[in-house]
């Protein structure tokens, strides 16, 4: 039971942090003399986001937008009456100023809200403008302190989990490619393999996005030194995964062309099917290092497949690789030109 509560507190911060921060900010706002203490927890609710950097960004935008909107409206409100046209005019002027300064849209929203509420409440409740600024600052500070220093959101573990999952799928795809090559790389199955490869590419993009989120979440975390070290390692491993995917995509393209040429001999098929299976096993072993870093030592030279260019091809491997890449560039741009002419 205790472990469940610890897990809840550590990983479900978005459930319990806003209520805690809202209660504290309300109490602090009342202690500071506010007659509108609800403005502090309102800022808390809006500011606590899934990542620390998003929380900092929104809290900053909330405070700056609120202060700007309040000061602007407080300066003009005594000279305008409260009606539909004055509200519309002030909102338009505020929007033009924010847009002219090329500020973010979120700031425009905060400025507009402050203009609307201050214009409405100032004549009825003179203390409202000051309360809005003070309570917004209180709410933003409380939200950030709780979000940053009390079990800050941990996106590193989530990114690591995504990478582990992608590595498993990548290994599986290498194995599928091995079976396809062993069967002679039939064109009837090539489309299915390409479709699966596209799905794998989407997963690679999602995994990269998750890793970027983890990096952003640590940007404002003063207590995340160990996590930053782990993140650097994950970034290096991510490069390996990207390389593994790119090479697989290239090899599938080459196998397809080789098969269509009619020169893909049965012996070559068996050899490359074996190579692809070895690569699949290598990625599976490498994936195990996510769960047990000590397993890295198990991926020894003996376990790594020895895939070398045959001696009689030594003089040709580089020109062949260059010709292959050059031909791919020609095909890509020729296809692009053809599609462009058809679009016209």
XYZ file of C-alpha atoms in Angstrom:
344
model
C 0.000 0.000 0.000
C 2.842 2.362 0.904
C 4.591 1.705 -2.411
C 1.387 2.576 -4.296
C 1.192 5.919 -2.516
C 4.860 6.619 -3.241
C 4.315 5.765 -6.899
C 1.235 8.010 -6.987
C 3.064 10.955 -5.418
C 6.117 10.528 -7.635
C 4.451 9.949 -11.000
C 0.980 11.515 -10.712
C 2.007 15.076 -9.954
C -0.552 16.496 -12.386
C -3.265 15.052 -10.121
C -2.158 16.336 -6.716
C 0.084 19.324 -7.467
C -2.578 21.761 -8.782
C -4.885 21.288 -5.733
C -1.973 21.689 -3.311
C -0.584 24.738 -5.097
C -4.072 26.239 -5.467
C -4.746 25.956 -1.733
C -1.372 27.454 -0.809
C -1.685 30.314 -3.286
C -5.202 31.176 -2.087
C -3.970 31.286 1.521
C -0.981 33.461 0.564
C -3.181 35.808 -1.448
C -5.545 36.257 1.506
C -2.567 36.808 3.819
C -1.283 39.486 1.414
C -4.620 41.310 1.705
C -6.295 40.324 -1.552
C -10.045 40.636 -1.887
C -9.955 38.380 -4.938
C -7.819 35.400 -3.786
C -9.305 33.148 -6.484
C -6.986 34.834 -8.998
C -3.950 33.107 -7.455
C -5.210 29.505 -7.796
C -6.499 30.401 -11.271
C -2.916 31.168 -12.267
C -1.762 27.945 -10.604
C -4.229 25.831 -12.568
C -3.172 27.444 -15.834
C 0.567 27.383 -15.101
C 1.176 23.789 -14.013
C 1.836 21.996 -17.303
C 3.140 18.529 -18.169
C 6.780 19.671 -18.307
C 8.781 22.160 -16.260
C 9.743 24.280 -19.252
C 6.095 24.577 -20.337
C 5.143 25.556 -16.791
C 7.846 28.245 -16.706
C 6.844 29.502 -20.134
C 3.137 29.752 -19.316
C 3.697 31.280 -15.859
C 5.971 33.937 -17.380
C 3.451 34.688 -20.121
C 0.632 34.879 -17.577
C 2.507 37.344 -15.354
C 3.825 39.579 -18.158
C 0.496 39.597 -20.006
C -1.438 40.348 -16.849
C 0.833 43.189 -15.738
C 0.848 44.752 -19.205
C -2.925 44.448 -19.586
C -3.668 45.840 -16.133
C -1.338 48.835 -16.454
C -2.617 49.639 -19.953
C -6.266 49.445 -18.919
C -5.794 51.230 -15.588
C -4.218 54.163 -17.433
C -7.043 54.475 -19.989
C -10.138 53.274 -18.080
C -10.811 56.617 -16.305
C -11.259 58.296 -19.704
C -13.614 55.769 -21.313
C -17.045 54.507 -20.374
C -17.879 50.840 -20.003
C -19.783 49.621 -23.044
C -19.473 47.167 -25.894
C -17.592 49.603 -28.132
C -15.035 50.660 -25.506
C -14.294 47.015 -24.704
C -13.849 46.195 -28.390
C -11.674 49.263 -28.979
C -9.318 48.570 -26.052
C -9.028 44.898 -27.002
C -8.158 45.935 -30.560
C -5.518 48.427 -29.390
C -4.017 45.857 -27.022
C -3.921 43.236 -29.781
C -2.262 45.676 -32.190
C 0.418 46.525 -29.626
C 1.204 42.890 -28.855
C 1.217 42.004 -32.560
C 3.375 45.009 -33.399
C 5.933 43.897 -30.813
C 5.858 40.400 -32.396
C 5.078 38.729 -29.097
C 3.585 35.262 -28.726
C -0.131 34.587 -29.083
C -0.345 33.370 -25.474
C 0.692 36.860 -24.306
C -2.036 38.369 -26.455
C -4.618 36.184 -24.681
C -3.401 37.231 -21.216
C -3.359 40.909 -22.167
C -6.876 40.656 -23.582
C -8.228 38.940 -20.456
C -6.709 41.578 -18.186
C -8.114 44.404 -20.314
C -11.590 42.888 -20.200
C -11.708 42.179 -16.456
C -9.972 45.345 -15.294
C -12.199 47.521 -17.466
C -15.268 45.844 -16.002
C -14.233 45.655 -12.347
C -12.164 48.812 -11.826
C -15.072 51.212 -11.279
C -16.936 48.727 -9.092
C -13.968 47.371 -7.125
C -10.997 49.792 -7.142
C -8.674 47.192 -5.576
C -9.160 44.724 -8.419
C -6.232 45.834 -10.651
C -3.709 45.548 -7.805
C -5.203 42.247 -6.646
C -4.968 40.837 -10.153
C -1.267 41.644 -10.480
C -0.314 40.531 -6.964
C -2.367 37.330 -6.991
C -1.137 36.375 -10.445
C 2.474 36.718 -9.277
C 1.725 34.703 -6.126
C 0.037 31.940 -8.115
C 2.869 31.771 -10.664
C 5.569 31.589 -7.979
C 3.765 28.902 -5.959
C 3.062 26.852 -9.103
C 6.695 26.945 -10.229
C 8.156 26.207 -6.804
C 5.982 23.117 -6.408
C 6.467 21.995 -10.006
C 10.264 22.392 -9.947
C 11.247 21.319 -6.429
C 8.656 18.682 -5.471
C 9.010 15.610 -7.692
C 9.443 17.528 -10.971
C 7.979 15.779 -14.040
C 10.347 13.061 -15.210
C 10.207 12.756 -18.988
C 13.567 10.975 -19.180
C 12.148 7.601 -18.140
C 9.312 7.987 -20.640
C 11.773 8.802 -23.434
C 13.910 5.804 -22.471
C 10.844 3.565 -22.564
C 9.947 4.856 -26.035
C 13.486 4.197 -27.266
C 13.464 0.691 -25.828
C 10.176 0.010 -27.590
C 11.454 1.408 -30.885
C 14.625 -0.683 -30.673
C 12.485 -3.793 -30.312
C 10.416 -2.879 -33.362
C 13.567 -2.041 -35.330
C 15.057 -5.445 -34.528
C 11.786 -7.106 -35.534
C 11.828 -5.236 -38.850
C 15.379 -6.387 -39.565
C 14.202 -9.952 -38.969
C 11.218 -9.459 -41.296
C 13.594 -8.099 -43.926
C 15.779 -11.194 -43.479
C 12.835 -13.502 -44.194
C 11.899 -11.386 -47.208
C 15.456 -11.503 -48.584
C 15.684 -15.259 -47.994
C 12.559 -15.607 -50.158
C 14.261 -13.655 -52.953
C 12.898 -10.181 -52.109
C 9.628 -10.725 -54.025
C 8.100 -7.485 -55.277
C 4.667 -8.659 -54.118
C 5.852 -8.308 -50.509
C 7.990 -5.205 -51.031
C 5.032 -2.826 -50.674
C 4.047 -4.412 -47.363
C 7.607 -4.040 -46.116
C 7.696 -0.393 -47.230
C 4.386 0.320 -45.446
C 5.776 -1.170 -42.241
C 8.920 0.897 -42.731
C 6.827 4.076 -42.959
C 5.090 3.162 -39.700
C 8.499 2.596 -38.151
C 9.593 6.032 -39.370
C 6.560 7.630 -37.673
C 7.491 5.835 -34.465
C 11.066 7.115 -34.825
C 9.701 10.664 -35.108
C 7.530 10.180 -32.011
C 10.488 8.800 -30.082
C 12.640 11.780 -31.101
C 9.857 14.138 -30.002
C 9.676 12.413 -26.607
C 13.438 12.785 -26.196
C 13.178 16.503 -27.024
C 10.459 16.852 -24.369
C 12.746 15.219 -21.834
C 15.500 17.677 -22.713
C 13.130 20.614 -22.337
C 11.776 19.331 -19.017
C 15.291 19.409 -17.537
C 16.119 22.883 -18.801
C 14.791 24.619 -15.669
C 15.338 21.784 -13.212
C 18.206 22.698 -10.852
C 18.084 19.240 -9.263
C 18.331 17.216 -12.466
C 22.093 16.674 -12.755
C 21.873 12.870 -12.830
C 18.997 13.029 -15.273
C 21.035 15.292 -17.580
C 23.864 12.748 -17.587
C 21.357 10.004 -18.432
C 19.863 12.198 -21.145
C 23.251 12.669 -22.839
C 23.586 8.893 -23.021
C 20.071 8.604 -24.455
C 20.913 11.169 -27.135
C 23.927 9.086 -28.189
C 21.783 5.967 -28.265
C 19.141 7.804 -30.273
C 21.737 8.527 -32.949
C 22.428 4.784 -33.128
C 18.744 4.054 -33.581
C 18.411 6.683 -36.321
C 21.435 5.210 -38.088
C 20.014 1.702 -37.748
C 16.736 2.786 -39.300
C 18.379 4.747 -42.140
C 20.630 1.815 -43.056
C 17.704 -0.595 -42.997
C 15.709 1.671 -45.327
C 18.691 1.876 -47.706
C 19.234 -1.873 -47.681
C 15.573 -2.614 -48.407
C 15.751 -0.258 -51.391
C 18.919 -1.951 -52.663
C 17.502 -5.454 -52.178
C 14.400 -4.411 -54.130
C 16.500 -3.120 -57.025
C 18.773 -6.177 -56.894
C 15.799 -8.515 -57.035
C 14.212 -6.617 -59.937
C 17.484 -6.849 -61.875
C 17.146 -10.638 -61.986
C 20.717 -11.054 -60.719
C 19.956 -11.757 -57.064
C 21.439 -15.250 -56.782
C 20.143 -17.767 -54.251
C 23.544 -17.851 -52.527
C 23.465 -14.053 -52.098
C 19.940 -14.304 -50.744
C 20.989 -16.813 -48.078
C 24.092 -14.803 -47.179
C 22.246 -11.529 -46.729
C 19.332 -13.119 -44.926
C 21.869 -14.450 -42.408
C 23.505 -11.018 -42.132
C 20.158 -9.319 -41.466
C 19.280 -11.877 -38.792
C 22.653 -11.210 -37.137
C 21.918 -7.478 -37.160
C 18.474 -8.111 -35.671
C 20.025 -10.110 -32.818
C 22.665 -7.420 -32.287
C 19.969 -4.739 -31.882
C 18.033 -7.005 -29.505
C 21.162 -7.478 -27.345
C 21.829 -3.731 -27.485
C 18.237 -3.062 -26.401
C 18.899 -5.073 -23.252
C 21.315 -2.383 -22.032
C 18.301 -0.132 -21.316
C 17.115 -2.545 -18.621
C 20.567 -3.557 -17.385
C 23.506 -1.227 -18.144
C 25.856 -4.029 -17.066
C 24.573 -6.052 -20.030
C 26.583 -3.746 -22.242
C 29.643 -5.802 -21.378
C 27.869 -8.865 -22.730
C 27.809 -7.396 -26.221
C 31.344 -8.566 -26.844
C 33.332 -8.843 -30.039
C 32.277 -12.499 -30.267
C 28.593 -11.508 -30.146
C 28.954 -8.802 -32.794
C 28.365 -10.164 -36.304
C 31.439 -10.076 -38.517
C 30.047 -8.672 -41.750
C 32.955 -7.758 -43.989
C 33.349 -6.963 -47.648
C 34.813 -9.955 -49.539
C 38.445 -9.444 -50.505
C 37.759 -9.482 -54.249
C 35.394 -6.494 -53.794
C 37.807 -4.309 -51.827
C 38.662 -2.180 -54.854
C 35.024 -1.656 -55.753
C 33.148 -1.090 -52.498
C 33.610 2.682 -52.401
C 32.800 3.401 -56.063
C 29.755 1.111 -55.831
C 28.518 2.902 -52.706
C 29.013 6.285 -54.397
C 27.278 5.182 -57.592
C 24.376 3.798 -55.549
C 23.904 7.075 -53.692
C 24.300 9.136 -56.858
C 21.700 7.031 -58.671
C 19.305 7.477 -55.750
C 19.692 11.266 -55.954
C 18.936 11.145 -59.688
C 15.858 8.998 -59.089
C 14.572 11.237 -56.295
C 14.912 14.475 -58.238
C 13.662 12.942 -61.488
C 10.579 11.742 -59.633
C 10.110 15.165 -58.043
C 10.360 16.863 -61.456
C 7.844 14.407 -62.939
C 5.340 14.975 -60.135
C 5.793 18.746 -60.432
C 5.083 18.706 -64.195
C 1.987 16.566 -63.690
C 0.703 18.955 -61.017
C 0.764 21.764 -63.544
